[in-house]
Structure formats: C-alpha cells, structure tokens
Tab-separated table of C-alpha atoms in Angstrom:
chain	number	residue	atom	x	y	z
A	1	MET	CA	37.241	106.155	143.977
A	2	GLY	CA	38.455	109.106	141.898
A	3	LYS	CA	36.547	110.833	139.141
A	4	THR	CA	36.597	110.160	135.420
A	5	ALA	CA	38.105	112.517	132.861
A	6	LYS	CA	37.512	112.338	129.082
A	7	PHE	CA	40.111	112.991	126.403
A	8	ASP	CA	40.132	113.302	122.625
A	9	VAL	CA	43.698	111.986	122.628
A	10	LEU	CA	45.289	110.289	125.608
A	11	ILE	CA	49.024	109.560	125.544
A	12	ILE	CA	50.699	107.055	127.851
A	13	GLY	CA	54.386	107.774	128.382
A	14	ALA	CA	56.090	111.186	128.341
A	15	GLY	CA	59.440	110.204	126.843
A	16	PRO	CA	60.607	111.299	123.371
A	17	ALA	CA	57.723	109.528	121.563
A	18	GLY	CA	55.033	110.673	124.002
A	19	ILE	CA	56.151	114.300	124.044
A	20	ALA	CA	56.371	114.364	120.221
A	21	ALA	CA	52.889	112.816	120.031
A	22	ALA	CA	51.491	115.428	122.409
A	23	MET	CA	53.113	118.234	120.381
A	24	ALA	CA	51.536	116.906	117.173
A	25	ALA	CA	48.122	116.118	118.651
A	26	SER	CA	47.486	119.208	120.753
A	27	GLU	CA	45.636	122.172	119.276
A	28	PRO	CA	42.956	124.556	120.497
A	29	GLY	CA	39.695	122.802	121.261
A	30	LYS	CA	41.285	119.377	121.653
A	31	CYS	CA	41.489	117.744	125.021
A	32	VAL	CA	44.825	115.936	125.277
A	33	GLY	CA	46.181	114.028	128.291
A	34	LEU	CA	49.778	112.942	128.929
A	35	VAL	CA	50.409	110.273	131.574
A	36	ASP	CA	53.835	109.287	132.915
A	37	GLU	CA	54.953	107.143	135.797
A	38	ASN	CA	57.875	109.386	136.688
A	39	SER	CA	57.605	112.527	138.788
A	40	ALA	CA	58.611	114.697	135.811
A	41	PRO	CA	58.110	114.221	132.057
A	42	GLY	CA	61.067	113.201	129.867
A	43	GLY	CA	61.196	109.434	130.226
A	44	GLN	CA	64.543	107.738	130.654
A	45	ILE	CA	66.450	109.531	127.914
A	46	TYR	CA	65.468	113.038	128.982
A	47	ARG	CA	65.646	112.154	132.668
A	48	ALA	CA	67.105	115.238	134.289
A	49	LEU	CA	68.905	115.637	137.571
A	50	LYS	CA	66.991	115.147	140.799
A	51	GLY	CA	63.447	115.066	139.472
A	52	GLN	CA	63.619	118.281	137.444
A	53	ILE	CA	62.661	118.763	133.787
A	54	GLN	CA	65.667	118.607	131.471
A	55	ASN	CA	66.504	121.895	129.713
A	56	SER	CA	66.306	120.381	126.228
A	57	ILE	CA	62.595	119.627	126.617
A	58	SER	CA	61.490	122.371	129.005
A	59	SER	CA	60.265	124.615	126.161
A	60	GLN	CA	58.210	121.759	124.671
A	61	ILE	CA	56.695	120.973	128.058
A	62	LYS	CA	55.858	124.667	128.497
A	63	THR	CA	54.201	124.674	125.061
A	64	LEU	CA	52.143	121.620	126.017
A	65	ASP	CA	51.128	123.282	129.288
A	66	ASP	CA	50.182	126.488	127.406
A	67	ARG	CA	48.061	124.458	124.982
A	68	GLY	CA	46.144	123.011	127.914
A	69	VAL	CA	47.519	119.471	127.712
A	70	ILE	CA	46.677	117.849	131.033
A	71	ARG	CA	49.716	116.125	132.521
A	72	PHE	CA	49.476	113.242	134.937
A	73	ASP	CA	53.009	113.045	136.322
A	74	GLY	CA	53.821	110.218	138.737
A	75	ALA	CA	50.759	108.265	137.539
A	76	THR	CA	50.791	104.589	136.553
A	77	VAL	CA	48.224	102.863	134.313
A	78	TYR	CA	47.204	99.592	135.955
A	79	ASP	CA	43.956	98.509	134.273
A	80	ALA	CA	41.669	98.882	131.268
A	81	PRO	CA	38.329	98.149	132.966
A	82	ARG	CA	36.108	99.004	129.958
A	83	PRO	CA	36.593	99.842	126.286
A	84	ASN	CA	38.225	103.267	125.768
A	85	THR	CA	38.942	103.529	129.481
A	86	LEU	CA	42.117	103.247	131.545
A	87	SER	CA	42.587	103.235	135.315
A	88	ILE	CA	45.530	105.107	136.762
A	89	THR	CA	46.977	105.340	140.247
A	90	LYS	CA	48.778	108.411	141.488
A	91	GLY	CA	49.992	109.028	145.021
A	92	GLY	CA	47.711	106.350	146.440
A	93	GLU	CA	44.611	107.758	144.649
A	94	PHE	CA	42.756	106.114	141.773
A	95	GLN	CA	41.224	107.689	138.690
A	96	THR	CA	39.721	106.569	135.386
A	97	LEU	CA	40.554	108.253	132.077
A	98	GLU	CA	38.385	107.860	128.971
A	99	TYR	CA	39.683	108.429	125.469
A	100	GLU	CA	38.636	108.617	121.839
A	101	LYS	CA	42.176	107.887	120.639
A	102	LEU	CA	44.989	106.378	122.643
A	103	ILE	CA	48.724	106.617	121.916
A	104	LEU	CA	50.941	104.083	123.665
A	105	ALA	CA	54.431	105.530	124.050
A	106	VAL	CA	55.318	103.223	126.891
A	107	GLY	CA	59.008	102.780	126.083
A	108	ALA	CA	61.354	99.960	126.866
A	109	ARG	CA	63.247	98.522	129.780
A	110	GLU	CA	66.672	96.962	129.962
A	111	LEU	CA	67.160	93.266	129.293
A	112	PHE	CA	68.869	91.584	132.225
A	113	LEU	CA	70.309	88.106	131.805
A	114	PRO	CA	71.147	85.916	134.796
A	115	PHE	CA	74.733	84.997	135.647
A	116	PRO	CA	76.157	83.791	138.973
A	117	GLY	CA	76.137	86.763	141.343
A	118	TRP	CA	73.748	88.995	139.353
A	119	THR	CA	71.430	89.297	142.367
A	120	LEU	CA	74.126	90.818	144.617
A	121	PRO	CA	73.458	94.373	145.782
A	122	ASN	CA	75.332	96.932	143.619
A	123	VAL	CA	74.892	94.847	140.460
A	124	MET	CA	72.573	97.047	138.420
A	125	GLY	CA	71.433	97.913	134.951
A	126	VAL	CA	73.382	100.290	132.725
A	127	GLY	CA	70.543	102.766	132.336
A	128	GLY	CA	69.633	101.717	135.870
A	129	LEU	CA	72.863	103.011	137.385
A	130	GLN	CA	72.650	106.159	135.247
A	131	ALA	CA	69.112	106.812	136.491
A	132	LEU	CA	70.262	106.401	140.093
A	133	VAL	CA	73.142	108.839	139.584
A	134	LYS	CA	70.709	111.329	138.068
A	135	ALA	CA	68.574	110.833	141.173
A	136	GLY	CA	71.474	111.784	143.431
A	137	LEU	CA	73.656	108.671	143.821
A	138	ASP	CA	77.253	109.762	144.405
A	139	VAL	CA	79.712	107.703	142.338
A	140	LYS	CA	82.780	109.905	142.853
A	141	GLY	CA	85.835	107.671	143.189
A	142	LYS	CA	83.775	104.480	142.768
A	143	ARG	CA	85.268	101.704	140.638
A	144	ILE	CA	82.681	100.656	138.056
A	145	VAL	CA	82.556	97.952	135.396
A	146	VAL	CA	80.082	98.654	132.585
A	147	ALA	CA	78.974	95.591	130.637
A	148	GLY	CA	76.367	94.126	128.330
A	149	THR	CA	75.667	95.374	124.827
A	150	GLY	CA	74.683	98.399	122.803
A	151	PRO	CA	75.567	102.054	122.308
A	152	LEU	CA	74.267	102.911	125.787
A	153	LEU	CA	77.365	101.296	127.325
A	154	LEU	CA	79.621	104.005	125.921
A	155	ALA	CA	77.220	106.807	126.764
A	156	VAL	CA	76.893	105.644	130.364
A	157	GLY	CA	80.651	104.975	130.674
A	158	ASP	CA	81.257	108.588	129.617
A	159	PHE	CA	78.483	109.821	131.923
A	160	LEU	CA	79.888	107.978	134.965
A	161	LYS	CA	83.392	109.288	134.243
A	162	LYS	CA	82.030	112.856	134.177
A	163	TYR	CA	80.529	112.200	137.618
A	164	GLY	CA	83.947	111.253	138.978
A	165	ALA	CA	83.708	107.454	138.778
A	166	GLU	CA	86.641	105.292	137.759
A	167	VAL	CA	85.361	103.240	134.806
A	168	LEU	CA	87.519	100.106	134.877
A	169	ALA	CA	86.219	98.440	131.718
A	170	ILE	CA	83.365	98.533	129.220
A	171	ALA	CA	82.699	94.890	128.328
A	172	GLU	CA	80.748	94.795	125.046
A	173	GLN	CA	79.630	91.291	124.123
A	174	ALA	CA	79.414	92.072	120.394
A	175	PRO	CA	82.516	91.019	118.433
A	176	ILE	CA	84.832	93.740	117.151
A	177	VAL	CA	83.982	92.981	113.512
A	178	ASN	CA	80.350	93.928	114.190
A	179	LEU	CA	81.385	97.152	115.896
A	180	LEU	CA	83.623	98.194	113.001
A	181	ARG	CA	80.870	97.480	110.483
A	182	PHE	CA	78.456	99.500	112.610
A	183	SER	CA	80.888	102.454	112.707
A	184	THR	CA	80.955	102.615	108.905
A	185	ASN	CA	77.166	102.452	108.855
A	186	LEU	CA	77.039	105.449	111.180
A	187	LEU	CA	78.464	107.574	108.351
A	188	SER	CA	75.052	107.592	106.694
A	189	PHE	CA	73.375	108.803	109.879
A	190	SER	CA	75.210	112.092	110.298
A	191	SER	CA	73.630	113.113	113.596
A	192	LYS	CA	75.213	110.088	115.274
A	193	ILE	CA	78.794	110.587	114.010
A	194	GLY	CA	79.797	113.454	116.300
A	195	GLN	CA	78.286	111.668	119.274
A	196	GLY	CA	80.201	108.486	118.451
A	197	ILE	CA	83.551	110.241	118.045
A	198	SER	CA	83.164	112.135	121.301
A	199	LEU	CA	82.294	108.960	123.240
A	200	ILE	CA	85.219	107.020	121.767
A	201	GLY	CA	87.504	109.917	122.729
A	202	SER	CA	86.231	109.820	126.297
A	203	VAL	CA	86.083	106.110	127.140
A	204	GLY	CA	87.315	104.366	123.973
A	205	THR	CA	90.370	102.858	125.670
A	206	LYS	CA	88.119	101.069	128.168
A	207	ILE	CA	86.092	99.186	125.549
A	208	ARG	CA	86.615	95.440	125.402
A	209	PRO	CA	84.769	93.995	122.408
A	210	GLY	CA	83.706	90.366	122.484
A	211	THR	CA	83.794	90.336	126.293
A	212	TRP	CA	81.073	89.639	128.827
A	213	VAL	CA	80.562	89.211	132.561
A	214	ALA	CA	80.867	85.530	133.468
A	215	SER	CA	80.119	86.008	137.161
A	216	ALA	CA	80.086	88.458	140.036
A	217	SER	CA	80.978	87.765	143.624
A	218	GLY	CA	80.897	89.322	147.049
A	219	THR	CA	79.580	88.497	150.497
A	220	ARG	CA	77.041	91.152	151.499
A	221	ALA	CA	77.356	93.102	148.246
A	222	LEU	CA	79.358	93.115	145.014
A	223	ASN	CA	83.099	92.841	145.453
A	224	SER	CA	84.429	91.706	142.074
A	225	VAL	CA	83.455	90.538	138.622
A	226	ILE	CA	84.995	88.035	136.254
A	227	LEU	CA	85.125	89.069	132.599
A	228	SER	CA	85.445	86.458	129.892
A	229	ASN	CA	86.058	86.510	126.159
A	230	GLY	CA	85.530	82.771	125.812
A	231	LYS	CA	89.268	82.039	125.980
A	232	THR	CA	90.649	83.984	128.910
A	233	THR	CA	89.133	85.471	132.050
A	234	GLN	CA	90.062	88.406	134.214
A	235	GLU	CA	88.861	89.333	137.699
A	236	LEU	CA	88.272	93.011	138.473
A	237	GLU	CA	87.513	94.340	141.958
A	238	CYS	CA	84.809	96.977	141.767
A	239	ASP	CA	82.115	98.875	143.690
A	240	TYR	CA	79.374	98.727	141.045
A	241	LEU	CA	78.635	96.581	138.035
A	242	ALA	CA	76.315	98.145	135.455
A	243	CYS	CA	75.209	95.322	133.172
A	244	ALA	CA	72.346	95.087	130.671
A	245	TYR	CA	71.846	93.440	127.296
A	246	GLY	CA	70.016	96.115	125.379
A	247	PHE	CA	66.299	96.793	125.615
A	248	VAL	CA	62.992	94.993	125.552
A	249	PRO	CA	59.715	96.836	124.988
A	250	ASN	CA	57.177	97.389	127.749
A	251	LEU	CA	54.431	95.205	126.275
A	252	GLU	CA	52.168	94.864	129.310
A	253	LEU	CA	49.710	97.644	128.444
A	254	PRO	CA	49.614	96.935	124.666
A	255	LEU	CA	48.925	93.241	125.429
A	256	LEU	CA	46.247	94.103	127.989
A	257	LEU	CA	44.481	96.179	125.312
A	258	GLY	CA	44.701	93.311	122.839
A	259	CYS	CA	47.238	94.866	120.444
A	260	ALA	CA	48.841	92.311	118.140
A	261	VAL	CA	52.469	91.570	119.004
A	262	GLU	CA	54.831	89.747	116.666
A	263	ASP	CA	58.461	88.765	117.298
A	264	GLY	CA	58.286	90.676	120.547
A	265	PHE	CA	57.098	94.012	119.157
A	266	VAL	CA	53.760	95.794	118.763
A	267	GLN	CA	52.550	95.646	115.162
A	268	VAL	CA	51.557	98.998	113.630
A	269	ASP	CA	50.484	100.255	110.201
A	270	SER	CA	52.014	103.259	108.411
A	271	THR	CA	49.965	105.630	110.612
A	272	GLN	CA	51.316	103.927	113.778
A	273	GLN	CA	47.866	102.463	114.487
A	274	THR	CA	47.914	99.061	116.184
A	275	SER	CA	45.634	96.127	115.389
A	276	VAL	CA	43.142	97.725	117.799
A	277	GLN	CA	41.236	100.574	116.203
A	278	ASN	CA	41.975	104.012	117.687
A	279	VAL	CA	44.958	102.684	119.615
A	280	TYR	CA	48.320	103.890	118.293
A	281	CYS	CA	51.815	102.923	119.353
A	282	ALA	CA	55.056	104.856	118.962
A	283	GLY	CA	58.675	104.467	119.975
A	284	GLU	CA	60.509	101.459	121.375
A	285	PRO	CA	57.484	99.095	121.690
A	286	THR	CA	57.300	98.939	117.880
A	287	GLY	CA	61.045	98.200	117.519
A	288	ILE	CA	64.117	99.393	119.407
A	289	GLY	CA	65.414	102.372	117.436
A	290	GLY	CA	66.412	105.080	119.873
A	291	ILE	CA	65.430	108.687	120.306
A	292	ASP	CA	65.295	109.813	116.666
A	293	LEU	CA	62.957	107.065	115.516
A	294	SER	CA	60.837	107.383	118.666
A	295	THR	CA	60.382	111.112	118.131
A	296	LEU	CA	59.353	110.609	114.493
A	297	GLU	CA	56.922	107.820	115.341
A	298	GLY	CA	55.434	109.901	118.140
A	299	THR	CA	54.925	112.818	115.758
A	300	ILE	CA	53.245	110.556	113.194
A	301	ALA	CA	50.966	108.957	115.779
A	302	GLY	CA	50.061	112.408	117.116
A	303	TYR	CA	49.086	113.716	113.690
A	304	PHE	CA	46.969	110.714	112.746
A	305	ALA	CA	45.338	110.364	116.156
A	306	ASN	CA	44.294	113.995	115.760
A	307	GLN	CA	42.913	113.121	112.322
A	308	ASN	CA	45.453	115.291	110.487
A	309	ASP	CA	47.709	114.188	107.679
A	310	CYS	CA	51.360	113.829	108.531
A	311	PRO	CA	54.014	115.600	106.380
A	312	THR	CA	55.576	113.115	103.908
A	313	LEU	CA	59.026	114.245	105.028
A	314	VAL	CA	58.371	112.877	108.509
A	315	LEU	CA	57.080	109.556	107.169
A	316	LYS	CA	60.164	109.165	104.970
A	317	ALA	CA	62.508	110.037	107.818
A	318	ARG	CA	60.854	107.360	109.966
A	319	ASP	CA	61.408	104.723	107.307
A	320	ARG	CA	65.087	105.728	107.066
A	321	TRP	CA	65.588	105.478	110.832
A	322	LYS	CA	63.919	102.063	110.755
A	323	LEU	CA	66.983	100.957	108.777
A	324	PHE	CA	69.218	102.270	111.544
A	325	SER	CA	67.162	100.218	113.974
A	326	LYS	CA	67.793	97.069	111.907
A	327	LYS	CA	71.545	97.776	111.899
A	328	LEU	CA	71.481	98.132	115.685
A	329	ASP	CA	69.794	94.735	115.967
A	330	ALA	CA	72.354	93.048	113.720
A	331	THR	CA	75.367	94.668	115.385
A	332	PHE	CA	74.380	93.916	118.938
A	333	ALA	CA	72.765	90.500	118.428
A	334	LEU	CA	73.273	88.442	121.579
A	335	ARG	CA	75.872	85.676	121.483
A	336	THR	CA	74.816	82.167	122.469
A	337	GLU	CA	77.438	81.945	125.232
A	338	LEU	CA	75.149	84.218	127.267
A	339	LYS	CA	72.592	81.403	127.445
A	340	GLU	CA	75.063	79.255	129.364
A	341	LEU	CA	76.076	81.688	132.107
A	342	ALA	CA	73.476	80.816	134.740
A	343	SER	CA	74.479	77.832	136.867
A	344	PRO	CA	71.793	75.450	138.204
A	345	ASP	CA	71.517	77.394	141.476
A	346	THR	CA	71.506	80.860	139.876
A	347	VAL	CA	68.286	82.727	140.668
A	348	VAL	CA	66.341	83.565	137.495
A	349	CYS	CA	63.088	84.946	138.963
A	350	ARG	CA	64.343	87.495	141.462
A	351	CYS	CA	60.945	88.133	143.066
A	352	GLU	CA	60.309	84.491	143.989
A	353	ASP	CA	63.921	83.197	144.043
A	354	VAL	CA	63.232	80.546	141.409
A	355	ARG	CA	66.513	79.020	140.292
A	356	MET	CA	67.704	77.863	136.876
A	357	SER	CA	67.544	74.174	137.821
A	358	GLN	CA	63.812	74.549	138.634
A	359	LEU	CA	63.042	75.984	135.203
A	360	VAL	CA	64.571	73.418	132.927
A	361	GLY	CA	62.056	71.049	131.361
A	362	TRP	CA	58.906	73.190	131.330
A	363	GLU	CA	57.480	73.823	127.886
A	364	SER	CA	56.120	77.321	128.518
A	365	SER	CA	56.318	80.235	130.918
A	366	ARG	CA	52.777	79.401	132.026
A	367	ALA	CA	53.649	75.819	132.969
A	368	ALA	CA	56.726	77.004	134.844
A	369	LYS	CA	54.718	79.722	136.576
A	370	LEU	CA	52.128	77.276	137.853
A	371	GLN	CA	54.747	74.854	139.144
A	372	THR	CA	57.519	77.127	140.373
A	373	ARG	CA	56.028	80.639	140.866
A	374	CYS	CA	58.469	81.970	138.254
A	375	GLY	CA	57.138	85.392	137.215
A	376	MET	CA	54.488	85.549	139.937
A	377	GLY	CA	56.164	88.114	142.171
A	378	ALA	CA	55.915	91.872	142.521
A	379	CYS	CA	57.454	92.665	139.114
A	380	GLN	CA	54.989	90.265	137.430
A	381	GLY	CA	57.659	88.720	135.232
A	382	ARG	CA	58.954	92.013	133.848
A	383	ILE	CA	62.552	90.970	134.573
A	384	CYS	CA	62.541	87.157	134.312
A	385	GLY	CA	60.032	87.074	131.399
A	386	PRO	CA	62.401	88.545	128.777
A	387	ALA	CA	65.282	86.538	130.305
A	388	THR	CA	63.463	83.197	129.977
A	389	ARG	CA	62.380	84.163	126.462
A	390	PHE	CA	66.083	84.409	125.551
A	391	LEU	CA	67.298	81.463	127.661
A	392	LEU	CA	64.467	78.972	127.139
A	393	ASN	CA	62.560	80.324	124.110
A	394	TRP	CA	59.397	80.829	126.136
A	395	GLU	CA	56.860	83.225	124.655
A	396	HIS	CA	55.636	86.258	126.565
A	397	GLY	CA	53.230	85.131	129.302
A	398	THR	CA	49.658	86.371	129.400
A	399	VAL	CA	48.930	89.748	130.943
A	400	ARG	CA	46.179	90.342	133.466
A	401	PRO	CA	45.050	93.378	135.385
A	402	PRO	CA	46.162	94.939	137.624
A	403	LEU	CA	49.433	95.597	135.786
A	404	ILE	CA	51.148	96.639	139.020
A	405	PRO	CA	50.262	95.707	142.607
A	406	VAL	CA	47.444	98.024	143.799
A	407	PRO	CA	45.240	97.982	146.916
A	408	LEU	CA	41.780	96.412	146.505
A	409	ALA	CA	40.214	99.875	146.396
A	410	GLY	CA	41.853	100.331	142.988
A	411	LEU	CA	39.711	97.559	141.532
A	412	GLU	CA	36.436	99.364	142.285
A	413	THR	CA	36.866	101.028	138.886
A	414	ARG	CA	35.863	97.658	137.423
A	415	THR	CA	32.379	97.872	138.859
A	416	SER	CA	31.688	101.573	139.115
A	417	ALA	CA	30.786	103.785	136.162
A	418	VAL	CA	30.545	107.275	137.600
A	419	ILE	CA	31.229	109.785	134.825
A	420	GLU	CA	32.165	113.361	135.563
A	421	GLN	CA	33.386	116.149	133.341
A	422	PRO	CA	37.133	116.820	132.996
A	423	GLU	CA	38.649	119.473	135.188
A	424	ASN	CA	40.012	121.835	132.506
B	1	MET	CA	70.205	123.257	140.350
B	2	SER	CA	69.035	124.051	143.859
B	3	GLU	CA	71.273	122.590	146.507
B	4	GLU	CA	68.836	122.956	149.336
B	5	ARG	CA	69.441	120.188	151.867
B	6	ILE	CA	66.764	118.192	153.644
B	7	GLN	CA	66.888	115.785	156.581
B	8	LEU	CA	65.291	112.375	156.827
B	9	LYS	CA	65.865	109.212	158.834
B	10	ILE	CA	67.101	105.892	157.480
B	11	ASN	CA	66.731	103.056	159.989
B	12	GLY	CA	66.332	105.672	162.724
B	13	LEU	CA	69.560	107.498	161.944
B	14	PRO	CA	69.519	111.068	160.558
B	15	VAL	CA	70.683	111.533	156.957
B	16	GLU	CA	71.017	114.750	154.984
B	17	VAL	CA	70.525	114.836	151.207
B	18	ALA	CA	70.138	117.397	148.435
B	19	GLN	CA	66.539	118.209	147.574
B	20	GLY	CA	65.260	116.001	144.743
B	21	THR	CA	67.365	112.973	145.749
B	22	SER	CA	65.542	109.656	145.431
B	23	VAL	CA	65.173	107.432	148.489
B	24	ALA	CA	67.244	104.770	146.659
B	25	ALA	CA	70.147	107.191	146.096
B	26	ALA	CA	69.928	108.387	149.712
B	27	ILE	CA	70.149	104.820	151.041
B	28	LEU	CA	73.155	103.961	148.845
B	29	ASN	CA	74.895	107.261	149.665
B	30	SER	CA	74.509	106.434	153.372
B	31	GLY	CA	76.664	103.335	152.813
B	32	ARG	CA	73.861	100.773	152.935
B	33	THR	CA	73.653	98.241	150.113
B	34	SER	CA	70.784	95.930	151.158
B	35	PHE	CA	67.280	97.281	150.634
B	36	ARG	CA	65.216	94.138	151.178
B	37	GLN	CA	65.513	90.449	151.885
B	38	SER	CA	64.425	88.037	149.191
B	39	VAL	CA	62.250	84.939	149.699
B	40	ASP	CA	65.432	82.932	150.399
B	41	GLU	CA	66.731	85.721	152.680
B	42	GLU	CA	69.310	87.066	150.254
B	43	SER	CA	70.136	90.773	150.376
B	44	ARG	CA	68.881	92.758	147.392
B	45	GLY	CA	69.281	96.308	146.156
B	46	PRO	CA	68.151	98.421	143.192
B	47	VAL	CA	68.622	97.028	139.674
B	48	CYS	CA	66.576	98.852	137.053
B	49	GLY	CA	66.503	102.283	138.677
B	50	MET	CA	63.191	103.014	136.951
B	51	GLY	CA	60.399	101.272	138.814
B	52	ILE	CA	60.283	98.007	136.878
B	53	CYS	CA	62.112	95.402	138.993
B	54	PHE	CA	60.687	96.053	142.483
B	55	GLU	CA	64.049	95.018	144.041
B	56	CYS	CA	64.485	98.323	145.900
B	57	ARG	CA	61.340	98.010	148.009
B	58	VAL	CA	61.646	99.604	151.463
B	59	SER	CA	59.297	100.916	154.117
B	60	VAL	CA	58.556	104.659	153.922
B	61	ASN	CA	56.669	106.355	156.775
B	62	GLY	CA	55.293	102.984	157.831
B	63	HIS	CA	54.091	102.005	154.336
B	64	PRO	CA	55.771	98.756	153.214
B	65	HIS	CA	56.772	97.797	149.650
B	66	ILE	CA	57.545	101.310	148.432
B	67	ARG	CA	59.888	101.451	145.428
B	68	ALA	CA	62.827	103.544	146.695
B	69	CYS	CA	63.904	104.492	143.157
B	70	MET	CA	60.493	106.011	142.376
B	71	THR	CA	60.204	107.948	145.640
B	72	THR	CA	61.730	111.373	146.255
B	73	CYS	CA	63.127	112.159	149.716
B	74	GLU	CA	61.014	114.495	151.835
B	75	ALA	CA	61.960	116.275	155.043
B	76	GLY	CA	61.229	114.151	158.100
B	77	MET	CA	60.695	110.960	156.078
B	78	GLU	CA	61.269	107.697	157.976
B	79	VAL	CA	62.812	105.008	155.775
B	80	ILE	CA	63.419	101.438	156.927
B	81	THR	CA	65.545	98.967	154.955
B	82	PHE	CA	65.726	95.204	155.506
B	83	GLY	CA	68.601	92.774	155.463
C-alpha cells in the first residue's frame, strides 16, 4: 500500500473550477493538492490535443507548479476510508491523501438517453466524440450527425467541421421558440455573444430545432439514423452519431462523503461549503452553468477554504452567472417525447444488457437493481442511473466504495493507518 | 504539436500512430469499431470518451478491462479488442 500525504487544501478535479480553486487557495506555506483522473490537467473543456496541456491554461498550471501545488495527474479517487481521508489509485498504485479542507470540483458527464440502436458502435456522446478527436481520432471526410440538446452541439459541430468532417445535421430537441428567446438573453452576457455569432456562421445552416434522433441502425456498427420532429422523419446515412442530452453532475464522490444533494445537485452555502463541514463544492455539481460560473465558484471555494475573504465582485459575478445557468435549464428542458424512444427490447443498462421491458414496474432503482442487475456493472450506474431518473423518475441510487473497480489490494487502505509525511 | 510516430500492435497487427494518441482513437483509426462484447454478445465501442461509461474496455499488454479512452498509446503496446 502507498504512503499517506497531508494537505491543508485538497482539490478533486483539475477542470476550470479546480484550477481556479487551486489558484485562489495556494500561497506560500500552504500545502495544496490537485487530483485529476486525466493524464493532464484541464478537464473536459480545456482538454488539449493528444494529452498535452492547453495553451490557455499552461501559464496557470506553471504558476501552480511554482507555488508548490502537488498535482496528481491520472489519479482517480475511489474511497473515503476515514474522515478527512481519500484513497486514490494511479497507474495501478494506491495512496491515501489527508486533508483539512476539501474542494470537490468533480465536474459533470453527458446525459445519454436510450433509443433503438444507441448501443451500436460509433454512436457516441457529443463531448465524447470531441474528446476522442482531441485524443487523435481522425474524422476527415466522415459523415457525422450531431444531436441532443444544448450549446455544446454547435460548438462540437463547428469543431468537427474544422477537423474535416462532414456535419450532416445538428438535431437540437429544443423548440425554435426557446432558442430564439435564449439568443435574446445572450445579449446580457456579452462574453457569449461573439461565440454564438461565430458558431451560427459556421454551422448555423445545419441546425434543426425541435428535432431528435428516433433510432439508429446498422449491422456491426452505425450505418444510419432516423431524425424525427414528431410529424415527419428523415433517414441519414452516417459514419458517426454524436448524441447527448446535456449534462448531469458527477455526484458519486459528494454522495460518498455525505454531502446533501437536492434536485440532483450538491447543496452549497454562499461560501461554496457543502452540508459537510470543511468540504466545499464548485462548478457543475452545484448546477450546470458552464465555464464562467465554474471558474467563479472555484475561485470562491479556494478563497474560503484557505480561510481568506473573497472579493465581493467575484461573489456578485457568480450570482449573475447563476441566472445564465437558469436560462440554460429553461431553454434546453427535455421534451417528453424523449421518454418514449426506447422500445421494450432497447438496452437501458449497457453494462449488464438490461432492457426497457425488464425495468417497467419497479418502484426504485434499488428494487430494479436487485432484480435485474440494472446499474450493477462496471460503470456502477453512471450511464443508466441518470437515464432511469429521467425515464422512470427513480432517485439516484446509493453510493458505496469503491467508486470505480479496483483490485482487492486497494481496499487495504480501509484497515491500515500508516501515516507518513508529504513528499514536498 | 510533436508529430513523432510510435508503433504498437492491435490484435497482433502493427499500427502506427502519432505520439499522444489514445488507444481508443488508435483502434478506431485502424478501421475497427467493436471494442468489447456485451453480456448478450453485442459489439460495443466508446461512448463517453472520458472514462465514465466503461464501454471501450480492451486488453492492454495482457491486462483486461482497460479503458481505451483513458490510456495513451506507448511504443510496443499490445492491444486486443473483442467482438
């Protein structure tokens, strides 16, 4: 078993919120740790090409390194064996990290909803396909349908086009009236206007409001998709389908630590502290709001976790961006037709191949899990959990360690209490 | 960006990729679409691209259940897909 390191402030997640938190919390004499599952910091939004650090954050990462912030890149938190202690795994090794204050900047994942054919190879997420292209997937000349909901659809459509893909359609399930209302709202958030105009200029003609993927088909892999607007359908032959219905927060670690969650989000006070003392949360887990809100919340959590006051300007800016977050929710609210897409034999739990017909009639995710194995596979319900919450109104299932599959050796941290000094 | 190329093997066949390419991208670029077989023996490939869904599990250097999207290609790596 690995050794234990102790931190004044430990931050989980090195995306926009985590990096901002580390910038605000790090100062001489403070021991700050920054843990991220990916091989380089940046999270999904600052994910650079082929495992490198994106230029826009490289100076911040250098500052953090200069200030002695200890980075754990490629490390996943899988347990909280004792109070103020987390277990991480990195490259097959295990280590425990102790903290005085903890900041959870664990981000969000895409919401995937089942439809016939969604399990075919080459049907992916929207951010999912973008991440794969950034990791070296060649999409030159590939015919791609982008679908689902949210501003990411346009950004990824534009991104794929720049990488030489032929974007056939961008099927946005939100009705056009919502999108127009949202565009006028953007006028009060000036930093988003230029971005919006440039995206519309690039892929605007491909947008189909009020349209969704009804099904996908193919033999060994995806061959075509059928788009529907509720009245008419159209079949498009394509190489990839990128489809996701916005984001859901990564709640596993906050729930494991006992943080209160309401309406699907971690509850925080004005200092970003959760219901658990000394545990803070910033970014998407407190409400989906994008990079600006995440950065502000991270900064606020960093200041307070380091027992400094936060500038009022930052607090006010956060509250303003919270409004933007509410507008996003209203604009891209999911239509009820999406609840009817899965047919009885459509797989819902991809790990255990549990089909829609097996899930109807259970009153909770726990009952279904016990009877059908829904949510019991390798992803531990990370994909089917949010889907069944939307489809069947089941609440988030309970969370138990380990949060990801680990070898038995990783559980020794539960019984051993060897304390050593940090390496720095 | 460095365009240094490295060689690895996918299902025993040599493949060349740019340094920094993920195993998932390398498999897809080689024309393969199925990464693993599901419980009901359906072919599956990557979905989330960020380590959440576990659909892109392959065998790397003899270790099973490795998430291809979270693993960077290394010279001489032996990758096995299923399905």
